[in-house]
XYZ file of C-alpha atoms in Angstrom:
253
model
C 130.000 53.287 139.876
C 129.649 49.521 139.735
C 131.027 47.867 142.845
C 133.528 45.008 142.729
C 132.724 41.666 144.337
C 135.133 42.371 147.181
C 133.794 45.861 147.909
C 130.228 44.547 147.799
C 131.179 41.777 150.211
C 132.665 44.358 152.588
C 129.451 46.371 152.506
C 127.413 43.268 153.306
C 129.692 42.445 156.238
C 129.384 45.961 157.655
C 125.636 45.927 157.235
C 124.959 42.453 158.623
C 127.427 42.625 161.517
C 126.938 46.225 162.674
C 123.867 47.499 160.830
C 126.125 50.233 159.454
C 123.779 52.841 157.995
C 126.219 54.055 155.356
C 126.772 50.498 154.143
C 123.032 49.960 154.073
C 122.500 53.072 151.979
C 125.209 52.005 149.525
C 123.645 48.557 149.208
C 120.280 50.160 148.474
C 121.903 52.297 145.808
C 123.625 49.266 144.277
C 120.444 47.192 144.050
C 118.096 49.947 142.850
C 118.069 48.483 139.283
C 116.048 45.581 140.731
C 113.441 48.118 141.842
C 113.361 49.807 138.441
C 112.940 46.481 136.639
C 109.945 45.348 138.715
C 108.344 48.808 138.612
C 108.588 49.042 134.816
C 107.251 45.511 134.337
C 104.276 45.844 136.692
C 103.340 49.462 135.968
C 102.735 48.577 132.313
C 99.652 46.592 133.350
C 98.190 49.158 135.732
C 95.467 51.748 135.073
C 96.665 55.146 133.882
C 95.657 56.804 137.143
C 98.290 54.844 139.092
C 101.426 56.970 139.339
C 104.688 55.229 138.534
C 106.384 57.002 141.438
C 103.837 55.508 143.854
C 104.654 52.034 142.576
C 108.373 52.806 142.898
C 107.862 53.840 146.536
C 106.250 50.472 147.261
C 109.078 48.694 145.445
C 111.666 50.636 147.445
C 110.050 49.427 150.673
C 110.378 45.893 149.336
C 114.092 46.371 148.691
C 114.648 47.745 152.201
C 112.634 44.824 153.610
C 114.856 42.403 151.691
C 118.049 44.012 153.013
C 116.731 43.879 156.549
C 115.857 40.185 156.418
C 118.428 38.636 154.083
C 121.160 36.440 155.512
C 124.342 36.005 153.495
C 124.741 32.524 154.976
C 121.796 31.351 152.887
C 122.407 29.429 149.708
C 120.439 32.040 147.792
C 121.375 35.008 145.632
C 120.239 38.321 147.050
C 119.008 39.405 143.607
C 116.558 36.511 143.559
C 115.407 37.065 147.137
C 115.072 40.835 146.679
C 113.098 40.495 143.447
C 110.554 38.339 145.304
C 110.318 40.861 148.154
C 110.061 43.857 145.826
C 107.274 42.308 143.764
C 105.478 41.256 146.949
C 105.664 44.772 148.382
C 104.166 46.230 145.204
C 101.353 43.675 145.176
C 100.609 44.184 148.887
C 100.607 47.959 148.510
C 98.339 47.977 145.476
C 95.938 45.576 147.138
C 95.552 47.896 150.121
C 94.934 50.991 147.997
C 91.672 51.726 146.189
C 93.539 52.465 142.965
C 90.792 51.452 140.536
C 88.240 54.290 140.066
C 84.609 53.483 140.894
C 83.563 54.391 137.346
C 85.934 51.742 135.966
C 84.691 49.144 138.448
C 81.079 49.851 137.460
C 81.911 49.697 133.751
C 83.846 46.480 134.284
C 80.856 44.914 136.035
C 78.591 45.975 133.159
C 80.985 44.485 130.601
C 81.204 41.224 132.547
C 77.395 40.922 132.679
C 77.061 41.661 128.962
C 79.833 39.183 128.216
C 78.015 36.387 130.037
C 74.678 37.276 128.384
C 76.167 37.305 124.891
C 78.085 34.116 125.547
C 74.860 32.298 126.416
C 73.000 33.847 123.488
C 75.689 33.225 120.851
C 76.941 29.931 122.318
C 80.510 31.204 121.954
C 82.810 33.840 123.390
C 81.673 37.319 122.231
C 84.146 39.685 120.616
C 85.021 43.100 122.002
C 83.202 44.684 119.058
C 80.009 42.784 119.951
C 80.277 43.809 123.602
C 80.972 47.411 122.582
C 77.955 47.472 120.251
C 75.687 46.101 122.994
C 76.632 48.744 125.555
C 77.052 51.532 122.961
C 80.702 52.087 123.833
C 83.703 52.389 121.481
C 85.633 49.081 121.239
C 88.877 50.754 122.312
C 87.189 51.968 125.530
C 85.958 48.447 126.278
C 89.484 47.100 125.733
C 90.906 49.791 128.039
C 88.482 48.955 130.854
C 89.322 45.266 130.511
C 93.016 46.108 130.715
C 92.482 48.264 133.809
C 90.556 45.537 135.631
C 92.933 42.783 134.548
C 95.444 43.617 137.266
C 92.707 43.661 139.890
C 92.020 40.026 139.025
C 95.737 39.300 139.213
C 95.853 40.766 142.723
C 92.994 38.518 143.793
C 94.948 35.446 142.766
C 98.169 36.814 144.222
C 96.370 37.455 147.513
C 95.358 33.809 147.837
C 98.819 32.420 147.092
C 101.141 35.100 148.476
C 102.817 35.099 151.870
C 100.789 36.907 154.507
C 103.022 39.646 155.874
C 101.501 41.672 158.706
C 104.752 42.830 160.244
C 105.138 46.566 160.355
C 108.108 47.731 158.257
C 110.516 49.656 160.454
C 113.411 51.846 159.388
C 116.547 50.368 157.858
C 118.482 51.614 160.849
C 116.405 50.277 163.720
C 115.011 46.995 162.483
C 115.715 43.602 164.019
C 116.200 40.936 161.316
C 113.516 38.289 161.038
C 115.201 34.875 161.018
C 112.014 33.029 160.053
C 110.384 33.662 156.689
C 107.554 31.136 156.897
C 106.617 28.756 159.691
C 106.108 25.094 158.680
C 102.340 25.545 159.088
C 102.322 28.671 156.918
C 104.436 26.924 154.287
C 102.056 23.946 154.287
C 99.025 26.200 153.854
C 100.733 28.103 151.061
C 101.700 24.886 149.288
C 98.103 23.660 149.533
C 96.825 26.949 148.090
C 99.235 26.738 145.160
C 98.339 23.070 144.558
C 94.631 23.955 144.593
C 95.239 26.770 142.115
C 97.181 24.480 139.761
C 94.473 21.814 139.945
C 91.759 24.319 139.072
C 93.830 25.677 136.164
C 93.546 22.258 134.520
C 89.816 22.893 134.176
C 90.459 25.884 131.911
C 90.488 25.482 128.134
C 93.771 25.241 126.197
C 93.927 28.915 125.202
C 93.289 30.077 128.761
C 95.986 27.771 130.163
C 98.492 28.906 127.540
C 97.829 32.606 128.172
C 98.182 32.246 131.959
C 101.348 30.186 131.570
C 102.966 32.691 129.211
C 101.878 35.662 131.359
C 102.891 34.339 134.804
C 105.548 31.682 134.178
C 107.289 33.135 131.127
C 106.459 36.741 132.133
C 105.489 37.820 128.622
C 103.385 40.935 128.121
C 99.888 40.690 126.636
C 101.225 42.100 123.362
C 104.024 39.508 123.258
C 101.541 36.713 123.970
C 99.394 38.032 121.135
C 102.388 37.815 118.798
C 103.041 34.216 119.853
C 99.408 33.126 119.396
C 98.786 35.445 116.431
C 95.912 37.156 118.221
C 95.258 40.807 119.029
C 96.239 42.236 122.408
C 92.582 42.921 123.216
C 91.733 39.286 122.461
C 94.527 38.075 124.761
C 93.251 40.459 127.440
C 89.775 38.996 127.002
C 91.049 35.410 127.333
C 93.096 36.334 130.396
C 90.217 38.146 132.112
C 87.855 35.249 131.517
C 90.415 32.721 132.794
C 90.990 34.701 135.994
C 87.242 35.115 136.520
C 86.800 31.352 136.113
C 89.558 30.642 138.627
C 88.012 33.057 141.141
C 84.658 31.291 140.828
C 86.251 27.843 141.148
C 88.401 28.784 144.124
C 85.523 30.411 146.018
C 82.983 27.694 145.168
C-alpha cells in the first residue's frame, strides 16, 4: 500500500529520532522500487554470469546505507540521495568481485590487440566482422565479449571518480549515523578527478564524446544510442569501448 505524505513523515520521525526498527523496515519496503530501478538498469549491461539477485543484494545494502546516513533536515530529496547510494553500492560491490570470467578477459585482450593491429594496417577503425575474421570467431561472439568487458571499463572510470567508502556497513538497527559525507579535502580531490576526466574527454573524437554523453549523462542504453545515431548496437559498443580505453590511457599517462 502506498503511504501518504503524513504517514511517511511519521515513519521518518520514528526512525531518525529513535532508530525504530519497525519504522526502518517500513521505509525500506517503501523505497524498494528505487532498488529495482537501479538493478534493472545496471544488470542489462553486465555479463550473463552475473546473477540479478546478487546485484539486488548489493543495491539493498545501498538503500540501507542511505537510510542510515540521510538527514531529513537536508535540502535534498531522499529519492535522489538513495539513488546515488544504491548505484554506488552496486558499483563498489561489482568492483570487488571477480565477476568477469578469465576466458572472457583473455578473449577481450586478444580482441583489443587485433583491433589496434587492424587499425594501424587499415588506417581506420576496423569493423566487428573484420576483427571476427582475423581471430576466426563469429561476429556475434566478438560483440558479446565486447559487451561483457564494457562494464569493466565503466567500473574503472567509476573507481577514479567515485567516493571512497571504506566504512564497514553495520546493521540497520545498530548503526550510528555518519554526519559527514565528504571532507573538504576529499571533495576537492574528487572535483579535481572529475575535472581531469572532463578535460581528457575533449580529446576524444565527436562520435566518442556523443556516445559517452548519451550513455552517462542521458542514461540511454547502447541500443537507444544506436537508434539516435542510426548505428548498430555492436558499433556503438565498439565506439564506447574504444573511448573508455582511450580515457584509461590518458588518465594513467
